[in-house]
Coordinates of C-alpha atoms and ligand atoms in Angstrom, one line a residue:
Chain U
X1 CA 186.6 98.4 326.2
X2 CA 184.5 96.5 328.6
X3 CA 185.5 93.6 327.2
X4 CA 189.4 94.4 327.4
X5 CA 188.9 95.6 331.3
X6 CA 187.5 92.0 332.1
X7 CA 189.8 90.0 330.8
X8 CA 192.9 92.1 332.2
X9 CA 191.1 91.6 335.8
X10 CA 190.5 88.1 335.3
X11 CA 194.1 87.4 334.4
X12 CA 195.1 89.4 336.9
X13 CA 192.8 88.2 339.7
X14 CA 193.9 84.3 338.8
X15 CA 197.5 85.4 338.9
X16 CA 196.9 86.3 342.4
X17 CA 195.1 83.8 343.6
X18 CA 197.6 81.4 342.1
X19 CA 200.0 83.0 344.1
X20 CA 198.6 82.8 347.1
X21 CA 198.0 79.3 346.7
X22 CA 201.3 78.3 345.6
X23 CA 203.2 80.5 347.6
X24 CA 203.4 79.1 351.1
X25 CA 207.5 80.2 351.2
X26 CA 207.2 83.8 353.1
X27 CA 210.9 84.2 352.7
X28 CA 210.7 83.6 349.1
X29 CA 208.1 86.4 348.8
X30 CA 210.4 88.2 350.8
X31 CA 213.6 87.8 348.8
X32 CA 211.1 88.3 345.8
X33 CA 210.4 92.3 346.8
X34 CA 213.5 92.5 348.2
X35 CA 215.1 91.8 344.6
X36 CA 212.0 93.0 342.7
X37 CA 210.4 96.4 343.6
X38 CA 213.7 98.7 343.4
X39 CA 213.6 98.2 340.2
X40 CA 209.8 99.0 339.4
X41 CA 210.1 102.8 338.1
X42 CA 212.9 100.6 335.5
X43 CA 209.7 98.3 334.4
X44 CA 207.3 100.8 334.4
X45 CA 209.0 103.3 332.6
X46 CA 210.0 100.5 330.0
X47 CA 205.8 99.8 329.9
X48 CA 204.8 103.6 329.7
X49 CA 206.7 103.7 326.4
X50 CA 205.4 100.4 324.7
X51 CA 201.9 100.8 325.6
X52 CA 201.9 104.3 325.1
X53 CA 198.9 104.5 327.6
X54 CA 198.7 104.8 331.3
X55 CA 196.3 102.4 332.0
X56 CA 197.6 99.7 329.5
X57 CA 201.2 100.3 331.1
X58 CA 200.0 100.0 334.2
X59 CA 198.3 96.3 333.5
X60 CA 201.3 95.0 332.2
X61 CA 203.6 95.9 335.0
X62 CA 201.3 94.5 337.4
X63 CA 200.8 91.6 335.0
X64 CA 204.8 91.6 334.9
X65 CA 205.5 91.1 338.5
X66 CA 202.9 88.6 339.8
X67 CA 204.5 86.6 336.3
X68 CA 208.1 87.4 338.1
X69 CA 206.9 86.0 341.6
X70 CA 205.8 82.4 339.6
X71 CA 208.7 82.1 338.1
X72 CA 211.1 83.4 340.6
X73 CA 212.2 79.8 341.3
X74 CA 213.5 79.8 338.0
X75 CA 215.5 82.9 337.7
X76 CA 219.3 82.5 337.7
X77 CA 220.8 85.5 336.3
X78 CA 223.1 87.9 338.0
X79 CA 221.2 90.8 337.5
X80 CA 216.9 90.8 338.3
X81 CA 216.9 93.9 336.4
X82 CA 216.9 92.7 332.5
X83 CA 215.2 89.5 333.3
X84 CA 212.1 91.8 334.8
X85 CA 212.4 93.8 331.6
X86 CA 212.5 91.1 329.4
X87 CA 209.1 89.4 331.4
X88 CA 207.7 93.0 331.0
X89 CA 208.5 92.7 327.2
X90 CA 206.8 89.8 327.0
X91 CA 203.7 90.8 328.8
X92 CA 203.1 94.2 326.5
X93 CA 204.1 91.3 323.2
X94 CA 201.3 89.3 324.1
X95 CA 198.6 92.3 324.7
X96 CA 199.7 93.9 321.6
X97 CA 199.1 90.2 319.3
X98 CA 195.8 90.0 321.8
X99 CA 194.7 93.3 320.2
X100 CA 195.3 93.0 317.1
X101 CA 192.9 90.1 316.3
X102 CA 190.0 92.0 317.7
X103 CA 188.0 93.7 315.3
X104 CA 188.4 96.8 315.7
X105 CA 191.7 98.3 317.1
X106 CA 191.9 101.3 319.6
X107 CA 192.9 104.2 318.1
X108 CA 196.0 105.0 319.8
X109 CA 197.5 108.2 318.1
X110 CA 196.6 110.8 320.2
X111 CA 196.9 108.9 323.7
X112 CA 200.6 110.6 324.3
X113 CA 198.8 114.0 325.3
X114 CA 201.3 116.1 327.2
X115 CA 200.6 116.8 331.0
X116 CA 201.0 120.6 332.1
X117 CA 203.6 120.5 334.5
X118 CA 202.6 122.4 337.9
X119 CA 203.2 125.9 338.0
X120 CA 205.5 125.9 340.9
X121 CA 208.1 124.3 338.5
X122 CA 211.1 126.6 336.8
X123 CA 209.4 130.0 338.6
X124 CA 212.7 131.8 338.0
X125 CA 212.4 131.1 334.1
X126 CA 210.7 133.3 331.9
X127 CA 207.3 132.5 330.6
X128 CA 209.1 132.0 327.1
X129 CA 212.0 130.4 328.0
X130 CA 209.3 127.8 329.8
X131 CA 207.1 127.3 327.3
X132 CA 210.0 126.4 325.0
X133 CA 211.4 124.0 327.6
X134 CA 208.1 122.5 327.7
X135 CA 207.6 122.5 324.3
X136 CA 210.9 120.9 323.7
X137 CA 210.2 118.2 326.4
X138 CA 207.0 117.2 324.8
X139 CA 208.4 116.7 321.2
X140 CA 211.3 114.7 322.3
X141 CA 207.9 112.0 324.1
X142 CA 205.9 112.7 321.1
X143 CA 208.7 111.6 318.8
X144 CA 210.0 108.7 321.1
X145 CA 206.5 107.7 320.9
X146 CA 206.3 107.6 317.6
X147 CA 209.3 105.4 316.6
X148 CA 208.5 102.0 315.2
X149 CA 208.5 99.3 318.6
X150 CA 211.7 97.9 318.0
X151 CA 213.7 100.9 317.6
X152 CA 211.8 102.6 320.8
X153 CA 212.4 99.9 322.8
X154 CA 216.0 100.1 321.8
X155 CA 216.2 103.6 323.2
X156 CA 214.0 103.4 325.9
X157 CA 216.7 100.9 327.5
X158 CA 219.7 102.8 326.2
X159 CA 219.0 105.8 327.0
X160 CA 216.2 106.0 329.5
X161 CA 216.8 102.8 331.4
X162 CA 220.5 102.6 331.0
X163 CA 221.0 99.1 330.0
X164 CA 224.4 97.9 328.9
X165 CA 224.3 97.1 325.1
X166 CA 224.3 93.2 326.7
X167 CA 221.4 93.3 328.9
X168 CA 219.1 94.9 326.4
X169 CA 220.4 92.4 323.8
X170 CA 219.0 89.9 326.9
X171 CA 216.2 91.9 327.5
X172 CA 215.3 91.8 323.8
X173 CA 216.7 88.5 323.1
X174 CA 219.0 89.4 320.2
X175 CA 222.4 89.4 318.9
X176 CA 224.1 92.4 320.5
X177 CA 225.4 93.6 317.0
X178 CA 221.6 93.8 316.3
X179 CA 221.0 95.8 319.1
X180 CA 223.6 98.2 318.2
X181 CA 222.2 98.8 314.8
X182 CA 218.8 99.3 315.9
X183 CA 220.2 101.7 318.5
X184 CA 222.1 103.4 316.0
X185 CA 219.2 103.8 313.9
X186 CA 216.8 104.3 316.4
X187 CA 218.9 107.8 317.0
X188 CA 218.9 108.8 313.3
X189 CA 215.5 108.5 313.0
X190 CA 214.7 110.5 316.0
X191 CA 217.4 113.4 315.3
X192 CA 215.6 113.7 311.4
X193 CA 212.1 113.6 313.1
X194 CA 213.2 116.4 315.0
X195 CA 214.7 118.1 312.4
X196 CA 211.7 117.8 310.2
X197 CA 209.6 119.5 313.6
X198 CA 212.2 122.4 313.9
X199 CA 212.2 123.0 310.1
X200 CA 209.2 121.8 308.0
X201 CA 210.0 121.9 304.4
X202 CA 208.0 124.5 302.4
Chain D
X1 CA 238.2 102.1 308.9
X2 CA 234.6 103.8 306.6
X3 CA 232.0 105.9 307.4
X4 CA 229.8 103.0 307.0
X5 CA 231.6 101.3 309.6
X6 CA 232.1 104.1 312.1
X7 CA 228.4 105.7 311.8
X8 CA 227.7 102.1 313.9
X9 CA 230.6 101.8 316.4
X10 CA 230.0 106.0 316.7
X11 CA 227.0 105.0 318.4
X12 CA 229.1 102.5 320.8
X13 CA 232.3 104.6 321.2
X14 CA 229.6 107.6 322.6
X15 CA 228.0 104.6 325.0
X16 CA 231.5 103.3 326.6
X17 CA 230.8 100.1 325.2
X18 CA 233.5 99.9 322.7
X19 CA 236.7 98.2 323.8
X20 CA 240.4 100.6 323.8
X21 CA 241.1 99.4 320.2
X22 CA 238.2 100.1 318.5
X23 CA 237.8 103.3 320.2
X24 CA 240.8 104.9 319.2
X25 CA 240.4 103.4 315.5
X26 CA 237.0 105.4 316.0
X27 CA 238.6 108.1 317.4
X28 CA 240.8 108.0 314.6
X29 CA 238.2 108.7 311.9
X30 CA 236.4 110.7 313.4
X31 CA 239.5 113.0 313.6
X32 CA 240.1 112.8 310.2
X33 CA 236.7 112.9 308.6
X34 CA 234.4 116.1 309.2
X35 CA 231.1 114.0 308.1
X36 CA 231.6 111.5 311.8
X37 CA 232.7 114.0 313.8
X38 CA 229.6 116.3 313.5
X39 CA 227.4 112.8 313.3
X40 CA 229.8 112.5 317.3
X41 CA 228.6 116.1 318.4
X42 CA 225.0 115.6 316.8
X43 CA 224.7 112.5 318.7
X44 CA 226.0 113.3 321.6
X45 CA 223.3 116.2 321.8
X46 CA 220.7 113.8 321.5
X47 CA 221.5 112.2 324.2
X48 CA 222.5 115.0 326.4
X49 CA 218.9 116.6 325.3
X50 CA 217.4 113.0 326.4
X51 CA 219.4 112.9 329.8
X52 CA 218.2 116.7 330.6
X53 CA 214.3 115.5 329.5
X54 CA 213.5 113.8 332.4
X55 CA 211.5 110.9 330.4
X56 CA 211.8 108.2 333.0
X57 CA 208.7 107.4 334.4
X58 CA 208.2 107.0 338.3
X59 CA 205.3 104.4 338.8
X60 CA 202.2 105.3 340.1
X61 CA 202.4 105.2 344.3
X62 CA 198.8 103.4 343.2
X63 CA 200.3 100.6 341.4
X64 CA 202.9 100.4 343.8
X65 CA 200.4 99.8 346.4
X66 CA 199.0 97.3 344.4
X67 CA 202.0 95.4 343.4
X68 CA 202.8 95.3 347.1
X69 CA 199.4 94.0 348.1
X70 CA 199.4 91.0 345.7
X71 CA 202.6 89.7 347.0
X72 CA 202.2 87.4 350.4
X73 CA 204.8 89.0 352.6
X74 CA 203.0 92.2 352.4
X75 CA 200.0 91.1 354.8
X76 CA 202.7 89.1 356.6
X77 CA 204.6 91.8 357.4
X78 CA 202.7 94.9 357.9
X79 CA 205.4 97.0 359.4
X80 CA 207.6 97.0 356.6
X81 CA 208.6 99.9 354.4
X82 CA 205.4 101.8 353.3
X83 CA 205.2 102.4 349.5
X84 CA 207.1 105.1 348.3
X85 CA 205.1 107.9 346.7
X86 CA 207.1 108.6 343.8
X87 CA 206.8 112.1 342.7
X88 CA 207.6 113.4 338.9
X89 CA 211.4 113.8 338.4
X90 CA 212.7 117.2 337.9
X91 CA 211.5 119.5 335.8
X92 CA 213.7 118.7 332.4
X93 CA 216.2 121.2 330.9
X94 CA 216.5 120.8 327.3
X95 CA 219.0 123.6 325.5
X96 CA 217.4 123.9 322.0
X97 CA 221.1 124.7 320.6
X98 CA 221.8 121.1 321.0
X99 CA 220.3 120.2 318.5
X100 CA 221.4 122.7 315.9
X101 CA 223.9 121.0 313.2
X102 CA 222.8 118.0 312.3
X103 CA 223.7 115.1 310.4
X104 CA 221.4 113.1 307.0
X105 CA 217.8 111.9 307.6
X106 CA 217.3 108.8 307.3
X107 CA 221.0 107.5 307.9
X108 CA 221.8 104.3 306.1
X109 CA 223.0 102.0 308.7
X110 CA 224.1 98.3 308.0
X111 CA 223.0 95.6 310.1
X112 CA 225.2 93.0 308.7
X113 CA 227.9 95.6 309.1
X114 CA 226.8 95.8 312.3
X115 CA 226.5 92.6 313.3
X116 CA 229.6 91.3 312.0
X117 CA 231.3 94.3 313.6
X118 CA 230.2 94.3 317.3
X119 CA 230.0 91.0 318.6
X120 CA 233.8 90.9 318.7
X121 CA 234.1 94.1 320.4
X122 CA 232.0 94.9 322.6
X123 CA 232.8 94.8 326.3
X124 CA 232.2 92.7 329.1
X125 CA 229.7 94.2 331.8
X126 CA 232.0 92.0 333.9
X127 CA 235.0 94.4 332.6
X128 CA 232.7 97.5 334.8
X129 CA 232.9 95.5 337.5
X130 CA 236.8 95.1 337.7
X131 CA 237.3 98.3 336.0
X132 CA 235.9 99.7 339.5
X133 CA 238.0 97.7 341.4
X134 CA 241.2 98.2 339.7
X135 CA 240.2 102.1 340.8
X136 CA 239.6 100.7 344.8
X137 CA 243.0 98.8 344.7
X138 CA 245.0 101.8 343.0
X139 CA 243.7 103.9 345.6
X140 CA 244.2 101.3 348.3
X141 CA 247.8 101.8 346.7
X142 CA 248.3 105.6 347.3
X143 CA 247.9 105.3 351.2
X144 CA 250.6 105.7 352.9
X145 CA 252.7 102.4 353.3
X146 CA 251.1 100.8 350.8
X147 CA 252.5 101.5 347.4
X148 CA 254.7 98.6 347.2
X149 CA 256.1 95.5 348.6
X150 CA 259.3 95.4 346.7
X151 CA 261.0 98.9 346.1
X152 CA 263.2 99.3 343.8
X153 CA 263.4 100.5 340.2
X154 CA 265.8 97.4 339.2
X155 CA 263.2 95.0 337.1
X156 CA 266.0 92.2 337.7
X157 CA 264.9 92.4 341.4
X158 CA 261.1 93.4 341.1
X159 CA 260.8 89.6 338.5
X160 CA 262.0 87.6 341.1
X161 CA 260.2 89.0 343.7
X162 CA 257.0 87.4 342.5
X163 CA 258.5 84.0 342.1
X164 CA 256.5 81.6 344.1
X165 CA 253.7 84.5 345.4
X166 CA 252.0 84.1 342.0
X167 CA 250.8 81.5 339.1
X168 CA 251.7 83.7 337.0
X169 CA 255.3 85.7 336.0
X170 CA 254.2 89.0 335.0
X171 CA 256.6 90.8 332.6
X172 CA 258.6 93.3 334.8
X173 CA 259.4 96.2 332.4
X174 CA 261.2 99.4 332.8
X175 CA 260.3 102.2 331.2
X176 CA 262.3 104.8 332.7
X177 CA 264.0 105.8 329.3
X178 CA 260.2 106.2 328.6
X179 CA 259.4 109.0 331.2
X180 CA 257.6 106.3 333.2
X181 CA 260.5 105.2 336.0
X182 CA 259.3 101.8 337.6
X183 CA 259.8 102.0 341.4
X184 CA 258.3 98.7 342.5
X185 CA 255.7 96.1 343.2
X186 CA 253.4 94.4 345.1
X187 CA 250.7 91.8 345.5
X188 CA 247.3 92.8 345.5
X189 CA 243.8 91.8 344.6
X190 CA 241.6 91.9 341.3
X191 CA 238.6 90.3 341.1
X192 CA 239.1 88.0 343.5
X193 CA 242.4 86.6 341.9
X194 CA 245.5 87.7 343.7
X195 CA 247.2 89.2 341.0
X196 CA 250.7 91.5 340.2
X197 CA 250.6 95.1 340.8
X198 CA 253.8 97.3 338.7
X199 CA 253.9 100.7 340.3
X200 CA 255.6 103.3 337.7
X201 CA 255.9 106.6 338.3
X202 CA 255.1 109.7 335.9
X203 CA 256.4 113.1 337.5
X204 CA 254.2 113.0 340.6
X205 CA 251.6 110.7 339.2
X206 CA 251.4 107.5 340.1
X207 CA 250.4 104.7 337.4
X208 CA 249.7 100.8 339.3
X209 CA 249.7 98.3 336.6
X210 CA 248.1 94.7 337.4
X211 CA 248.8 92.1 336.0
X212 CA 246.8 88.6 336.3
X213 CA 246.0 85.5 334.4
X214 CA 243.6 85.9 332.0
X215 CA 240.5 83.4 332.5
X216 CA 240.6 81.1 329.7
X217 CA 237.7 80.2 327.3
X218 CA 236.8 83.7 327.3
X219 CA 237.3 86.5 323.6
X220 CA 240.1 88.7 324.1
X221 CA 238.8 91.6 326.0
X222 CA 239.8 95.4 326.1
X223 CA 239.2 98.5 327.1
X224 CA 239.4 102.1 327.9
X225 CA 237.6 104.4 330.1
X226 CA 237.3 106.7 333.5
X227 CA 236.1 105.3 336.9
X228 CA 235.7 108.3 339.4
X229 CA 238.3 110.3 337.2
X230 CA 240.8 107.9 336.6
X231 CA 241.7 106.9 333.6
X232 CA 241.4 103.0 333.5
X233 CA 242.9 100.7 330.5
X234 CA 242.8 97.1 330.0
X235 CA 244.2 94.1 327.7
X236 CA 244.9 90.9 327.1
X237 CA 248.3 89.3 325.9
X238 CA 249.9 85.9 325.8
X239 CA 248.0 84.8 328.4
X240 CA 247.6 87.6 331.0
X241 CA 245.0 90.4 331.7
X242 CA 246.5 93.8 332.1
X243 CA 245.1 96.9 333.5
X244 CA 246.8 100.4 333.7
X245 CA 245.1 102.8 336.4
X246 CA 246.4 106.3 336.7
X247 CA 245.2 110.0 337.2
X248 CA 247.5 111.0 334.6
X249 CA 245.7 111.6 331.2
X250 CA 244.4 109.5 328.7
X251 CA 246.7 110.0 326.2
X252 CA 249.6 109.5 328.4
X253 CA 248.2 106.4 330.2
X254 CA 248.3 105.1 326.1
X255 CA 251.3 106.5 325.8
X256 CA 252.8 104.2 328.6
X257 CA 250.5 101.3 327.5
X258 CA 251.7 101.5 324.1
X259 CA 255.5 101.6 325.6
X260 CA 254.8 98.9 327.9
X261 CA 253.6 96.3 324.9
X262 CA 256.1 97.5 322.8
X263 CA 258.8 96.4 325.2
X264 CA 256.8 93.4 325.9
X265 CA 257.5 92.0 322.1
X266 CA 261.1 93.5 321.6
X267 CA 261.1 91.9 318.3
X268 CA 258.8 93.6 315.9
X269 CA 259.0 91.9 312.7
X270 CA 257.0 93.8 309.2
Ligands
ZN301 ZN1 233.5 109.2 308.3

């Protein structure tokens, strides 16, 4: 764990200082945040559900941006939005290969704990009604969470993010007919998981 | 179309991404087959259960802070907008019903059905774009004055008309025999091209069709859907990019589209 903490703050700390040395263009930075940071819930959200931890997510997404700000010069698109998500992508790819050749992996199965929401939320709903909401809202993360990467990516930017079925096959770098299967599937699997929660087989 | 097929493009028709055709061949089978249309209402669910969730996440106001601090113009500019501290969003509203019904774990899906399937028709984001400004123009149309520059509902007089103002010579059609009674054009502005606009009229609805040339280099585009409650469809033929915008509904706005194509090629042969 140590370990892991030091090299995300090294990387992170050279990333900064990297961009304060190259960086001598205020109005780039500028024009950077201006194009950038609207769409940060859109990258951390994206992050949250890959890394499946808080602290993880937030690494990458800060690993994402000061990436975005180096290579700013670079970016062409029309839209700053997938080509953030697709640096953010690439960020939580390289932590993930970076993990698995340690020894020992981090057990990561129970890191989706659900957060009480406050009690001023739904007052006028009765305490049933609210715990089924809550219930309900915490199986549909849990089960998200659970698909295989490629298919929760695929509905994270569908349906959470609200990418066109071309950005996410930009985002994702694949042949939109792939990303429509994977979406496809990504839905069956999550309607039988929740049928199997709703009605476990005797 | 088979089930195979349509359990893919379902997924697209419920997404707007599939272009007019392929939606109502979709459409089609899903009418006629009572597996697909309860896969439509169990997938729709889904999503309307995901929607009501609330599972985007709002970054931390922390990390904010600390994106913001990294980049130069921060310290340079100290004034500027403070972070926003985002707070959860709203407390999610799932109705369990929605996901009563259901449709086969485990759903065989094809890729290379998929994939041979989808490139070909799935839209343009660039088609969103011009599908909101059809909707701007054919609402620039219904002020007063500004329906049309030519009035008339003689197509020998409205052709003409657009000699010389265009680079292209959209097919004038009437379709008053049709229910839809053609009472004049205009020039207006798609896109940034200047292209033909074809007012018809149905009852007391107004339908604008524009007509420009189609960019070339580009697949055949299409497609079908509502901006701000109108009903918006597009297509492409011999050359030309069409778009039909109306508050009528959908299945008249194909109705007239059909009617209009239909005239377009008087000679149907097979
Ligand atoms: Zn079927």
């Amino acid at each position: 764990m140590l370990d892991r903490t030091q090299q995300i703050s090294a990387a992170s700390w050279k990333a900064e200082r990297d961009i304060m040395s190259a960086d001598a263009d205020p109005d780039r930075a500028r024009r950077f945040r201006d194009a950038a940071l609207p769409h940060l819930d859109d990258v951390y959200t994206l992050a949250h559900y890959l890394m499946r931890n808080q602290a993880d997510a937030e690494d990458a997404v800060q690993e994402c941006y000061l990436r975005a700000l180096r290579h700013f010069d670079s970016y062409r698109g029309p839209e700053i939005k997938p080509w953030l998500l697709a640096i953010l992508r690439n960020v939580c790819k390289t932590e993930f290969a970076r993990q698995s050749e340690r020894p020992v992996a981090i057990e990561r199965s129970d890191d989706h704990a659900p957060v009480e929401p406050p009690a001023w939320q739904e007052a006028q709903s009765s305490p049933e009604v609210e715990l089924l909401r809550r219930h309900d809202a915490e199986t549909i993360r849990r089960l998200i969470a659970a698909l295989p990467p490629q298919f929760r990516e695929a509905i994270v930017l569908r349906d959470i993010n609200n990418l066109s079925y071309r950005q996410i096959a930009e985002v994702a770098d694949l042949p939109v007919g792939t990303v429509m299967s994977r979406l496809a599937r990504a839905r069956s699997m999550l309607r039988a998981a929740w049928n199997a929660e709703e009605e476990p087989k005797p | 179309m088979n089930c195979s097929e349509a359990d893919v493009l379902i997924n697209a028709l419920l997404d707007g991404e599939l272009d007019a055709g392929h939606a109502s061949d979709v459409e089609a089978h899903v009418a006629s087959c009572h597996d697909c249309a309860d896969k439509l209402a169990s997938l729709r669910a889904v999503r309307v259960a995901m929607a009501s969730a609330g599972l985007k996440e709002m970054a931390p106001a922390a990390l904010r802070d600390r994106i913001e601090r990294a980049l130069p113009a921060a310290s340079a500019s100290p004034a500027g907008a403070p972070a926003s501290i985002a707070r959860r969003a709203a407390p999610w509203r799932l109705n369990r019903r929605v996901f009563a019904g259901g449709f086969a774990v485990g759903t065989a899906l094809s890729a290379a059905v998929a994939a041979t399937l989808l490139v070909a028709v799935v839209r343009d984001d660039r088609d969103q774009k011009i599908a909101s400004e059809v909707v701007s123009a054919h609402l620039r149309s219904l002020q007063p004055g500004h329906l049309t520059d030519v009035e008339t509902s003689d197509q020998h007089t409205v052709k003409p008309w657009f000699n010389g103002k265009l680079d292209v010579a959209p097919p004038v059609i009437d379709l008053t025999a049709e229910g839809f009674t053609l009472i004049g054009g205009r020039l207006d502005d798609i896109d940034g091209e200047t292209a033909a606009a074809l007012v018809y009229r149905r009852r007391h609805h107004v339908i604008n069709l524009f007509v420009a040339r189609h960019p070339g280099g580009e697949h055949a585009r299409g497609g079908s859907e509502i901006h701000h409650g109108f009903n918006v469809r597009h297509w492409t033929d011999g050359g030309l990019d069409f778009w039909a915008v109306s508050d009528i509904n959908a299945g008249e706005l194909d109705e007239f589209c059909k009617k209009f194509t239909a005239a377009a090629h008087p000679a149907p042969s097979s």
